[in-house]
PDB file of C-alpha atoms in Angstrom:
ATOM      1  CA  MET A   1       0.670  17.642 -14.234  1.00 86.00           C
ATOM      2  CA  MET A   2      -1.513  19.706 -16.481  1.00 86.00           C
ATOM      3  CA  ARG A   3      -2.460  21.880 -13.478  1.00 90.00           C
ATOM      4  CA  VAL A   4       1.399  22.588 -13.139  1.00 92.00           C
ATOM      5  CA  VAL A   5       1.686  23.420 -17.057  1.00 89.00           C
ATOM      6  CA  PHE A   6      -1.432  25.809 -16.684  1.00 88.00           C
ATOM      7  CA  LEU A   7       0.045  27.596 -13.730  1.00 91.00           C
ATOM      8  CA  LEU A   8       3.441  27.955 -15.133  1.00 91.00           C
ATOM      9  CA  PHE A   9       2.033  29.370 -18.399  1.00 89.00           C
ATOM     10  CA  ALA A  10      -0.286  31.812 -16.541  1.00 89.00           C
ATOM     11  CA  GLU A  11       2.309  32.971 -13.935  1.00 90.00           C
ATOM     12  CA  GLU A  12       5.027  33.439 -16.604  1.00 88.00           C
ATOM     13  CA  ARG A  13       2.706  35.410 -18.740  1.00 87.00           C
ATOM     14  CA  GLY A  14       1.672  37.670 -15.902  1.00 86.00           C
ATOM     15  CA  LEU A  15      -1.854  36.563 -15.770  1.00 86.00           C
ATOM     16  CA  LEU A  16      -1.657  35.918 -12.096  1.00 86.00           C
ATOM     17  CA  PRO A  17      -0.734  38.270  -9.278  1.00 85.00           C
ATOM     18  CA  GLN A  18       2.811  39.333  -9.238  1.00 82.00           C
ATOM     19  CA  SER A  19       3.002  40.360  -5.496  1.00 83.00           C
ATOM     20  CA  ARG A  20       5.589  38.831  -3.236  1.00 83.00           C
ATOM     21  CA  LEU A  21       2.754  37.331  -1.104  1.00 81.00           C
ATOM     22  CA  PHE A  22       1.482  35.433  -4.202  1.00 84.00           C
ATOM     23  CA  ALA A  23       4.909  34.282  -5.006  1.00 85.00           C
ATOM     24  CA  MET A  24       5.724  33.184  -1.403  1.00 85.00           C
ATOM     25  CA  GLY A  25       2.286  31.232  -0.860  1.00 84.00           C
ATOM     26  CA  TYR A  26       1.043  30.253  -4.250  1.00 89.00           C
ATOM     27  CA  GLY A  27       3.515  30.712  -6.967  1.00 89.00           C
ATOM     28  CA  ILE A  28       4.860  27.517  -8.767  1.00 91.00           C
ATOM     29  CA  SER A  29       7.613  29.089 -11.153  1.00 90.00           C
ATOM     30  CA  ASP A  30      10.346  29.150  -8.543  1.00 91.00           C
ATOM     31  CA  GLU A  31       9.761  25.781  -7.126  1.00 94.00           C
ATOM     32  CA  LEU A  32      11.980  23.792  -9.480  1.00 94.00           C
ATOM     33  CA  ASP A  33      15.040  25.945  -8.611  1.00 94.00           C
ATOM     34  CA  LEU A  34      14.204  25.752  -4.759  1.00 94.00           C
ATOM     35  CA  LEU A  35      13.747  21.930  -4.862  1.00 95.00           C
ATOM     36  CA  ASP A  36      16.897  21.635  -6.971  1.00 95.00           C
ATOM     37  CA  ALA A  37      18.892  23.661  -4.285  1.00 95.00           C
ATOM     38  CA  ARG A  38      17.535  21.533  -1.466  1.00 95.00           C
ATOM     39  CA  GLN A  39      18.356  18.424  -3.293  1.00 95.00           C
ATOM     40  CA  LYS A  40      21.945  19.624  -3.570  1.00 94.00           C
ATOM     41  CA  GLU A  41      22.320  20.840  -0.038  1.00 94.00           C
ATOM     42  CA  GLU A  42      20.411  18.013   1.798  1.00 93.00           C
ATOM     43  CA  GLY A  43      20.234  15.133  -0.689  1.00 90.00           C
ATOM     44  CA  GLU A  44      17.380  13.335  -2.458  1.00 88.00           C
ATOM     45  CA  GLN A  45      16.364  11.498   0.833  1.00 90.00           C
ATOM     46  CA  SER A  46      15.356  14.527   2.697  1.00 92.00           C
ATOM     47  CA  LEU A  47      12.842  15.455  -0.225  1.00 95.00           C
ATOM     48  CA  ASP A  48      10.979  12.116   0.579  1.00 93.00           C
ATOM     49  CA  ALA A  49      10.049  13.465   3.962  1.00 92.00           C
ATOM     50  CA  THR A  50       8.331  16.741   2.996  1.00 95.00           C
ATOM     51  CA  PHE A  51       5.267  17.406   0.914  1.00 95.00           C
ATOM     52  CA  LEU A  52       5.462  21.280   0.698  1.00 94.00           C
ATOM     53  CA  THR A  53       5.198  21.795  -3.204  1.00 95.00           C
ATOM     54  CA  TRP A  54       2.162  19.305  -3.219  1.00 95.00           C
ATOM     55  CA  HIS A  55       0.339  21.339  -0.602  1.00 94.00           C
ATOM     56  CA  ARG A  56       1.251  24.436  -2.331  1.00 94.00           C
ATOM     57  CA  LEU A  57      -0.268  23.019  -5.823  1.00 95.00           C
ATOM     58  CA  LEU A  58      -3.368  22.154  -3.938  1.00 94.00           C
ATOM     59  CA  ALA A  59      -3.799  25.627  -2.270  1.00 92.00           C
ATOM     60  CA  THR A  60      -3.049  27.362  -5.542  1.00 92.00           C
ATOM     61  CA  SER A  61      -5.692  25.162  -7.303  1.00 92.00           C
ATOM     62  CA  GLN A  62      -8.305  25.981  -4.664  1.00 91.00           C
ATOM     63  CA  ALA A  63      -7.534  29.724  -4.731  1.00 90.00           C
ATOM     64  CA  LEU A  64      -7.919  29.827  -8.575  1.00 90.00           C
ATOM     65  CA  TYR A  65     -11.071  27.810  -8.552  1.00 91.00           C
ATOM     66  CA  ARG A  66     -12.849  29.571  -5.522  1.00 90.00           C
ATOM     67  CA  GLY A  67     -10.951  33.034  -5.445  1.00 87.00           C
ATOM     68  CA  ALA A  68      -8.798  34.416  -2.596  1.00 82.00           C
ATOM     69  CA  SER A  69      -8.995  37.627  -0.808  1.00 82.00           C
ATOM     70  CA  PHE A  70      -6.399  38.878   1.547  1.00 77.00           C
ATOM     71  CA  GLU A  71      -5.206  42.384   2.695  1.00 72.00           C
ATOM     72  CA  ASP A  72      -2.325  42.421  -0.118  1.00 74.00           C
ATOM     73  CA  LEU A  73      -3.906  39.782  -2.539  1.00 77.00           C
ATOM     74  CA  ARG A  74      -6.917  39.578  -4.564  1.00 82.00           C
ATOM     75  CA  LEU A  75      -7.662  36.598  -6.869  1.00 83.00           C
ATOM     76  CA  PRO A  76     -10.975  36.268  -8.822  1.00 85.00           C
ATOM     77  CA  GLU A  77     -13.068  33.172  -8.625  1.00 89.00           C
ATOM     78  CA  TYR A  78     -12.027  31.614 -11.977  1.00 88.00           C
ATOM     79  CA  GLY A  79     -13.744  28.227 -11.717  1.00 89.00           C
ATOM     80  CA  GLY A  80     -12.946  25.866 -14.566  1.00 87.00           C
ATOM     81  CA  SER A  81     -13.029  22.173 -14.718  1.00 90.00           C
ATOM     82  CA  LEU A  82      -9.273  21.634 -14.488  1.00 89.00           C
ATOM     83  CA  PHE A  83      -9.420  23.037 -10.872  1.00 91.00           C
ATOM     84  CA  ASP A  84     -12.734  21.833  -9.835  1.00 91.00           C
ATOM     85  CA  PRO A  85     -12.328  20.003  -6.498  1.00 88.00           C
ATOM     86  CA  THR A  86     -15.435  18.195  -6.890  1.00 88.00           C
ATOM     87  CA  ARG A  87     -14.291  16.689 -10.091  1.00 90.00           C
ATOM     88  CA  PHE A  88     -10.958  15.517  -8.627  1.00 87.00           C
ATOM     89  CA  ASP A  89     -12.235  15.081  -5.032  1.00 90.00           C
ATOM     90  CA  PHE A  90      -9.674  12.279  -4.285  1.00 90.00           C
ATOM     91  CA  LEU A  91      -6.882  14.911  -4.490  1.00 90.00           C
ATOM     92  CA  ILE A  92      -8.336  16.684  -1.344  1.00 91.00           C
ATOM     93  CA  ALA A  93      -9.941  13.624   0.314  1.00 92.00           C
ATOM     94  CA  CYS A  94      -8.843  13.100   4.118  1.00 92.00           C
ATOM     95  CA  ASP A  95      -8.249   9.990   6.167  1.00 91.00           C
ATOM     96  CA  SER A  96      -9.688   9.261   9.737  1.00 90.00           C
ATOM     97  CA  GLN A  97      -7.241  11.589  11.158  1.00 91.00           C
ATOM     98  CA  ASP A  98      -8.257  14.615   8.876  1.00 91.00           C
ATOM     99  CA  ALA A  99      -4.829  14.377   6.949  1.00 91.00           C
ATOM    100  CA  LEU A 100      -4.628  14.259   3.148  1.00 92.00           C
ATOM    101  CA  ALA A 101      -5.346  10.614   2.203  1.00 92.00           C
ATOM    102  CA  ILE A 102      -3.038  11.169  -0.900  1.00 91.00           C
ATOM    103  CA  THR A 103       0.256  13.148  -0.468  1.00 93.00           C
ATOM    104  CA  VAL A 104       3.057  13.404  -2.954  1.00 94.00           C
ATOM    105  CA  SER A 105       6.662  14.014  -1.739  1.00 95.00           C
ATOM    106  CA  ASP A 106       8.927  16.908  -2.797  1.00 95.00           C
ATOM    107  CA  ARG A 107      11.117  14.470  -4.312  1.00 94.00           C
ATOM    108  CA  VAL A 108       8.372  13.200  -6.876  1.00 93.00           C
ATOM    109  CA  MET A 109       7.316  16.888  -7.337  1.00 95.00           C
ATOM    110  CA  LEU A 110      10.762  17.746  -8.353  1.00 94.00           C
ATOM    111  CA  GLU A 111      10.694  15.060 -10.984  1.00 91.00           C
ATOM    112  CA  VAL A 112       7.235  16.347 -12.173  1.00 90.00           C
ATOM    113  CA  LEU A 113       8.421  19.909 -12.515  1.00 92.00           C
ATOM    114  CA  ARG A 114      11.727  18.759 -14.218  1.00 90.00           C
ATOM    115  CA  ALA A 115       9.566  16.749 -16.751  1.00 85.00           C
ATOM    116  CA  VAL A 116       7.474  19.847 -17.484  1.00 86.00           C
ATOM    117  CA  GLN A 117      10.077  22.675 -17.600  1.00 88.00           C
ATOM    118  CA  ILE A 118      13.215  20.945 -18.826  1.00 86.00           C
ATOM    119  CA  ALA A 119      13.380  19.746 -22.405  1.00 79.00           C
ATOM    120  CA  GLN A 120      15.851  16.919 -23.316  1.00 75.00           C
ATOM    121  CA  LEU A 121      17.532  17.919 -26.691  1.00 76.00           C
ATOM    122  CA  PRO A 122      20.218  16.509 -28.788  1.00 79.00           C
ATOM    123  CA  GLY A 123      22.555  19.118 -27.688  1.00 81.00           C
ATOM    124  CA  GLY A 124      21.741  18.678 -24.091  1.00 81.00           C
ATOM    125  CA  ALA A 125      18.991  19.658 -21.430  1.00 82.00           C
ATOM    126  CA  ARG A 126      17.283  23.181 -21.883  1.00 85.00           C
ATOM    127  CA  ARG A 127      14.935  25.093 -19.531  1.00 87.00           C
ATOM    128  CA  ILE A 128      11.635  25.825 -21.340  1.00 83.00           C
ATOM    129  CA  SER A 129      10.306  29.444 -21.291  1.00 84.00           C
ATOM    130  CA  PHE A 130       6.517  29.291 -20.860  1.00 84.00           C
ATOM    131  CA  ARG A 131       6.517  32.942 -21.636  1.00 84.00           C
ATOM    132  CA  ASP A 132       7.410  31.902 -25.252  1.00 82.00           C
ATOM    133  CA  ILE A 133       4.954  29.017 -25.534  1.00 80.00           C
ATOM    134  CA  ASP A 134       1.819  29.776 -27.407  1.00 79.00           C
ATOM    135  CA  VAL A 135      -1.751  28.046 -26.728  1.00 77.00           C
ATOM    136  CA  GLU A 136      -1.369  25.521 -29.647  1.00 78.00           C
ATOM    137  CA  GLN A 137       1.990  24.320 -28.019  1.00 78.00           C
ATOM    138  CA  ILE A 138       0.204  24.010 -24.694  1.00 78.00           C
ATOM    139  CA  GLY A 139      -2.253  21.718 -26.473  1.00 77.00           C
ATOM    140  CA  TYR A 140       0.752  19.643 -27.661  1.00 75.00           C
ATOM    141  CA  ILE A 141       1.865  19.284 -24.220  1.00 75.00           C
ATOM    142  CA  TYR A 142      -1.504  18.281 -22.979  1.00 75.00           C
ATOM    143  CA  GLU A 143      -1.818  15.691 -25.588  1.00 76.00           C
ATOM    144  CA  GLY A 144       1.474  14.214 -24.488  1.00 72.00           C
ATOM    145  CA  LEU A 145       0.252  14.044 -20.805  1.00 73.00           C
ATOM    146  CA  LEU A 146      -2.779  12.109 -21.839  1.00 74.00           C
ATOM    147  CA  GLY A 147      -0.370   9.145 -22.476  1.00 69.00           C
ATOM    148  CA  TYR A 148       0.508   8.763 -18.799  1.00 70.00           C
ATOM    149  CA  SER A 149      -1.643   6.876 -16.257  1.00 72.00           C
ATOM    150  CA  CYS A 150      -1.137   5.687 -12.692  1.00 75.00           C
ATOM    151  CA  GLU A 151      -2.561   2.790 -10.670  1.00 78.00           C
ATOM    152  CA  PRO A 152      -1.871   1.584  -7.323  1.00 82.00           C
ATOM    153  CA  ALA A 153       0.829  -1.186  -6.939  1.00 86.00           C
ATOM    154  CA  GLU A 154      -0.351  -4.302  -5.139  1.00 90.00           C
ATOM    155  CA  GLU A 155       3.207  -5.573  -4.674  1.00 94.00           C
ATOM    156  CA  ILE A 156       6.752  -4.403  -4.783  1.00 95.00           C
ATOM    157  CA  ILE A 157       7.762  -3.309  -8.286  1.00 93.00           C
ATOM    158  CA  LEU A 158      11.223  -2.540  -9.521  1.00 92.00           C
ATOM    159  CA  SER A 159      12.068  -0.237 -12.443  1.00 90.00           C
ATOM    160  CA  LEU A 160      15.013  -1.477 -14.383  1.00 91.00           C
ATOM    161  CA  THR A 161      17.196   0.866 -16.382  1.00 89.00           C
ATOM    162  CA  GLY A 162      15.990   1.467 -19.967  1.00 89.00           C
ATOM    163  CA  GLY A 163      14.900   4.259 -22.349  1.00 82.00           C
ATOM    164  CA  ALA A 164      13.680   7.401 -20.787  1.00 75.00           C
ATOM    165  CA  GLY A 165      10.012   7.233 -20.008  1.00 75.00           C
ATOM    166  CA  SER A 166       9.941   3.481 -21.096  1.00 84.00           C
ATOM    167  CA  GLU A 167      11.740   1.621 -18.556  1.00 89.00           C
ATOM    168  CA  PRO A 168      10.779  -1.973 -17.764  1.00 92.00           C
ATOM    169  CA  GLU A 169       8.911  -2.470 -14.468  1.00 91.00           C
ATOM    170  CA  VAL A 170       9.022  -5.951 -13.065  1.00 92.00           C
ATOM    171  CA  PRO A 171       7.618  -7.331  -9.819  1.00 94.00           C
ATOM    172  CA  LEU A 172      10.266  -8.196  -7.396  1.00 95.00           C
ATOM    173  CA  ALA A 173       8.609 -11.638  -6.919  1.00 95.00           C
ATOM    174  CA  THR A 174       9.129 -12.245 -10.627  1.00 94.00           C
ATOM    175  CA  LEU A 175      12.710 -11.376 -10.493  1.00 94.00           C
ATOM    176  CA  GLU A 176      13.216 -13.697  -7.388  1.00 95.00           C
ATOM    177  CA  LYS A 177      11.489 -16.533  -9.328  1.00 94.00           C
ATOM    178  CA  LEU A 178      13.577 -15.823 -12.363  1.00 93.00           C
ATOM    179  CA  SER A 179      16.796 -15.712 -10.159  1.00 93.00           C
ATOM    180  CA  GLN A 180      16.004 -19.040  -8.586  1.00 93.00           C
ATOM    181  CA  ALA A 181      15.575 -20.759 -11.946  1.00 93.00           C
ATOM    182  CA  LYS A 182      18.506 -19.083 -13.736  1.00 90.00           C
ATOM    183  CA  PRO A 183      21.556 -19.279 -11.429  1.00 86.00           C
ATOM    184  CA  THR A 184      24.075 -17.402 -13.707  1.00 92.00           C
ATOM    185  CA  GLU A 185      24.101 -13.678 -14.518  1.00 91.00           C
ATOM    186  CA  VAL A 186      23.976 -14.435 -18.236  1.00 91.00           C
ATOM    187  CA  ALA A 187      20.973 -16.715 -18.036  1.00 93.00           C
ATOM    188  CA  LEU A 188      19.090 -14.500 -15.730  1.00 93.00           C
ATOM    189  CA  THR A 189      19.681 -11.501 -17.866  1.00 92.00           C
ATOM    190  CA  ASP A 190      18.283 -13.429 -20.937  1.00 93.00           C
ATOM    191  CA  ALA A 191      15.363 -14.455 -18.717  1.00 93.00           C
ATOM    192  CA  ILE A 192      14.393 -10.949 -17.748  1.00 93.00           C
ATOM    193  CA  LEU A 193      14.531  -9.541 -21.221  1.00 93.00           C
ATOM    194  CA  ALA A 194      12.465 -12.367 -22.400  1.00 94.00           C
ATOM    195  CA  TRP A 195       9.845 -11.522 -19.741  1.00 94.00           C
ATOM    196  CA  VAL A 196       9.847  -7.968 -20.599  1.00 93.00           C
ATOM    197  CA  LYS A 197       9.465  -8.603 -24.326  1.00 93.00           C
ATOM    198  CA  VAL A 198       6.319 -10.848 -23.461  1.00 94.00           C
ATOM    199  CA  ASN A 199       4.775  -8.764 -20.714  1.00 93.00           C
ATOM    200  CA  GLN A 200       5.888  -5.173 -21.524  1.00 90.00           C
ATOM    201  CA  PRO A 201       6.382  -5.053 -25.327  1.00 90.00           C
ATOM    202  CA  ALA A 202       6.470  -1.092 -25.133  1.00 87.00           C
ATOM    203  CA  ALA A 203       9.337  -1.130 -22.804  1.00 89.00           C
ATOM    204  CA  LYS A 204      12.721  -0.348 -23.956  1.00 90.00           C
ATOM    205  CA  PRO A 205      15.374  -2.197 -21.787  1.00 91.00           C
ATOM    206  CA  ARG A 206      18.986  -1.951 -22.044  1.00 89.00           C
ATOM    207  CA  SER A 207      20.920  -4.588 -23.985  1.00 88.00           C
ATOM    208  CA  ALA A 208      21.890  -7.784 -22.316  1.00 86.00           C
ATOM    209  CA  GLU A 209      25.599  -6.602 -21.799  1.00 85.00           C
ATOM    210  CA  GLN A 210      24.429  -3.306 -20.197  1.00 84.00           C
TER     211      GLN A 210
END
């Protein structure tokens, strides 16, 4: 996500090549609109089957770190720890078939781009212009991203409705056990909320009625 923030900032400030070749092969700033259009035309499920934005992000990261030289495109070798492939080698690691071991679908990347580019304000959602953001504000965004982490799930996990960014996440097996022990909807709801309160105190679930 921090790479996305950096690239949007650099691209909208004109710090990266402005050629059509760069925009078609490496640019990130148009991806939100393109994925939004695909979602409306093809549906969310179709985005689960493609990984174009993820591959674009990796290619752009490599080009910035190592440089790129084509007939109509020259990109210096910038280096930098954020794009260092040896520092984050798991991002480009391959499996036994020489395919990327980790891939991120266009549906997930659409949510990533929305989280970075769309601000949820009291008056409604507003598109963020990275052209108007200064370096200090980029620092605030970076600090906010430090609060996120990820880990492999060893079982099926269900995300329940709740506050944005703080939805309860409950193992399916736990829900099944609670359902067997609490046969009525009211009792099951109370049991789920009690489990969330003990096991995920930072989560913000809906009320029992909701």
